[in-house]
Amino acid sequence: MKFEVLMPSLSPTMETGTLTKWLVAAGDSVSIGDLVAEIETDKSTMEVDAQEDGTVLELLVAEGSENIPINTPIAILEIDGDEMSIPASPPPEVVTEAPPKTSEVITEAAPKTPEVITEAAPPPKVEQPHGVSETLRTDVRTALRDAMAEEMRRDEMVFLMGEEVAEYQGAYKISQGLLEEFGERRVVDTPITEHGFTGLGVGAAFAGLRPIVEFMTFNFAMQAMDQMINSAAKTLYMSGGQMGCPIVFRGPNGAAARVAAQHSQDYAAWYSHIPGLKVIQPFSAADAKGLLKSAIRDDNPVIFLENEILYSHESDVPIDEDFTVPIGKARIWQQGNDVTLVSFGIGMSHTLRAAEMLRDIGIDAEIIDLRTLRPMDTATVIESVKKTNRCVTIEEGWPVCSIGNYVSSVIMQEAFDWLDAPVINCTGKDVPMPYAANLEKLALISPNDIVEAVRSVTYR
Amino acid sequence: MAAQRRRRTQKPTKDELLGYYKSMLLIRRFEEKAGQLYGMGHIGGFCHLYIGQEAVVTGLEAVAIKGDKRITAYRDHGHMLACGMHPNGVMAELTGRQGGYSCGKGGSMHMFSKERHFYGGHGIVGAQVPIGAGLAFADKYLQTDNITFTYFGDGAANQGQIYETFNMASLWKLPVIFVIENNQYAMGTSTERASSTPEFHTRGAAFEIPSEMVDGMDVVAVKEAGERAAKHCRGGGGPYILELLTYRYRGHSMSDPAKYRSREEVQKVRGEQDPIDMVRVRLLALKSVNEDDIKKIDKDIRALVNSAADFAKASPEPDVKELYTDVYR
Ligand SMILES: Cc1ncc(C[n+]2csc(CCOP(=O)(O)OP(=O)(O)O)c2C)c(N)n1
Ligand SMILES: [Mg+2]
């Protein structure tokens, strides 16, 4: 039986190649796996192996021949027919088989604007005011600690790891008392080794545990970025849904005070870019608690961005152990008619102060706390903008490719006809954080910036 | 390859040798077929073949027990076949089809099987190492008797995260075997050109991790070293390092300039140290195995691989709806 050896393709872009060398001659006998020829393209060299046991009958192209199209027969083998379990000549139909017309199908199905993955939208119910159950005045620090403690009591698989989380009680005292209650098996002090312990946490999550990984601050998570994105966020997809990664990465994010450029940065926009991650940045203590509990219960990797300056801020927090706040749901902090202010995290402090100043000049602002940045509750924003016809976004991070940029783009696509003014993004200044007190103040957003922006979109 | 020689504890039985032979031959034939399918355009992107290194996974899988975990980098086809994943599912993933282990969404470098405790298939050099320690962390946390085989290359051994992981694994006595597959090259860079100390097994010393250098072309030697390592880990002794001296016959991936080493070097290893030939010789030396028995095995394996290739070509591409699934759970 005759068997054709074809010119192979070395890469998806290769069309032709050079046969640099024959390693066999007519009459030679070859076994499966034996090398028969060497071929070359501008990029690479590869050896062609015998796909069957047999004898070389004929070499069809001369050594040194250039520009041989892929799939051209280059040699003929005589092989033992009885041993065969596949047809002798690799059927050219297989090779030339029209590829299924996937690209067409995709173009048809593709939405006009790139689809952003959000969870099935949660039912649009107005959030229960916190007065439903009994509440206690609590600061964000305690709220976060309580959230972790409650979830650790509830689920043995939950554990906390990070630098100084155990004996030291947390660099910012968030894990106070946890070592005492849960012991060193579940509250694990790590070496200063962000890349390593983040990967280790991801592996533990693959194996079914539910790690909470604390970063002393998110500035240091830069060293672990690869594990968070390439390993934690993408593996569910790459495994066709098999390998989930239920893990929470949490810690303070954003500018503290006078710690300069390497210790003052808001990563909201960075992580929000990544499909596969959920990103939360709470403002109030109640949201901090309710969202952290939801994050720990969630089966996906969640980035939970806290803020050092907010740790001691207090609000009424439900004491009910079953209290949670749904991920992916914004909160209308204050109703208003003249302009929509969209913010999150520490940006909310500035926004609330600005709203008071605006009230004094007769501007009635509607305030939306996004709370979750991915999946983002843009529906609530759009609904509000259709009422106020104006929008200003407020965040601490930098202006280029910011959260505000994304919100603006959604508004433009979904509520363009309702806008009476361009959307303005109030952000931190486009510089590394300076140390000098006066410069630092200038680099951060201020309530005044917000008031200015609102005056400009309301033409007052 | 001057690997440390230890006295053999026991001669391998005929059945053991047959098992090694079949496992290694399946990997070899599978990889050759993958190379051919690549050549015909059925497989795209990167495709890293394991030909030459078959004894490493085969020897170590021989000491794995139910529930043990394994994780490796992108040169992963051999690991999957050796731990019992089906050739059809692996090949169909290479062709990007619905029938692949990741439904066509992972490809050659990213495949997983919860059922077989195979945790990937990782494309970032070195990233699988802390993850492997994390798998072992879970076993310790859950107080199981299982261990994790964490494989990485000589190139990966120069990544900082490896040493972060050695430190934690030793500090916390994690049941993990770090398997360094020293195939002498990271792409085109030989170990001498990349490593100040190319004896990678010595690198655990700073963390007090016991280690051995082993002839990774000799499946029996690999298995015996694996037994020692597994015993240490399962007994609560913490991590263990095995450096396996091995060799890849093919290019780093399908497109490889083949300029960094000579054909003679490759041929010499192939001719003198081939792991499969070595076992075939051992088998034939036994009076109870003859050429016909070997031929029958070869034939069965070729049929298995051919049907995997047929399956991989016939399986449909994933439904376009799959584009948006599995991003979140
Ligand atoms: C972090 C990272 N850097 C570079 C690469 C590109 N790359 C892929 S494989 C490889 C060589 C790795 O060699 P080795 O660890 O010895 O494994 P082998 O390929 O020999 O199995 C490189 C540099 C990568 N995938 N990831
Ligand atoms: Mg290597």
Short mmCIF file of N, CA and C and ligand atoms in Angstrom, two decimals, chain B residues 74-75 123-125 153-156 159 183 185-187 252, ligand 1:
data_model
loop_
_atom_site.label_atom_id
_atom_site.label_comp_id
_atom_site.label_asym_id
_atom_site.label_seq_id
_atom_site.Cartn_x
_atom_site.Cartn_y
_atom_site.Cartn_z
N TYR B 74 3.15 23.85 30.37
CA TYR B 74 2.47 23.72 29.07
C TYR B 74 2.87 22.43 28.35
N ARG B 75 4.00 21.80 28.74
CA ARG B 75 4.41 20.57 28.05
C ARG B 75 3.70 19.42 28.77
N GLY B 123 0.42 28.03 31.32
CA GLY B 123 1.22 28.64 30.26
C GLY B 123 2.27 29.63 30.74
N ILE B 124 2.20 30.00 31.99
CA ILE B 124 3.16 30.98 32.49
C ILE B 124 4.27 30.21 33.22
N VAL B 125 5.48 30.35 32.72
CA VAL B 125 6.59 29.57 33.26
C VAL B 125 6.75 29.79 34.76
N GLY B 153 10.28 22.91 34.75
CA GLY B 153 11.47 22.71 33.94
C GLY B 153 12.71 23.37 34.51
N ASP B 154 13.83 23.10 33.85
CA ASP B 154 15.09 23.72 34.25
C ASP B 154 15.04 25.23 34.05
N GLY B 155 14.29 25.68 33.05
CA GLY B 155 14.16 27.12 32.85
C GLY B 155 13.32 27.74 33.96
N ALA B 156 12.22 27.10 34.28
CA ALA B 156 11.34 27.59 35.34
C ALA B 156 12.08 27.65 36.68
N GLN B 159 12.96 30.95 38.22
CA GLN B 159 11.93 31.93 38.60
C GLN B 159 11.94 32.17 40.11
N ASN B 183 15.53 18.97 31.19
CA ASN B 183 15.75 18.45 29.84
C ASN B 183 16.87 19.23 29.14
N TYR B 185 17.42 22.20 28.35
CA TYR B 185 17.17 23.43 27.60
C TYR B 185 15.88 24.11 28.03
N ALA B 186 15.92 25.43 28.05
CA ALA B 186 14.70 26.24 28.13
C ALA B 186 14.63 26.95 26.78
N MET B 187 13.70 26.57 25.96
CA MET B 187 13.69 26.97 24.55
C MET B 187 15.09 26.71 23.98
N HIS B 252 11.45 22.96 20.92
CA HIS B 252 10.74 23.47 22.10
C HIS B 252 9.23 23.43 21.86
C1 LIG C 1 6.81 33.97 32.65
C2 LIG C 1 7.10 33.43 31.28
N1 LIG C 1 8.20 33.89 30.62
C3 LIG C 1 8.48 33.41 29.38
C4 LIG C 1 7.66 32.49 28.78
C5 LIG C 1 7.99 31.95 27.38
N2 LIG C 1 8.50 30.57 27.51
C6 LIG C 1 7.68 29.53 27.34
S1 LIG C 1 8.44 28.09 27.63
C7 LIG C 1 9.91 28.81 27.98
C8 LIG C 1 11.10 27.95 28.35
C9 LIG C 1 10.91 27.19 29.63
O1 LIG C 1 11.83 26.14 29.74
P1 LIG C 1 11.77 24.99 30.84
O2 LIG C 1 11.24 25.54 32.12
O3 LIG C 1 13.11 24.37 30.89
O4 LIG C 1 10.68 23.95 30.31
P2 LIG C 1 10.72 23.05 28.99
O5 LIG C 1 10.14 23.86 27.89
O6 LIG C 1 12.11 22.64 28.77
O7 LIG C 1 9.81 21.89 29.29
C10 LIG C 1 9.79 30.19 27.85
C11 LIG C 1 10.88 31.15 28.08
C12 LIG C 1 6.51 32.09 29.49
N3 LIG C 1 5.63 31.23 28.97
N4 LIG C 1 6.26 32.55 30.74
#
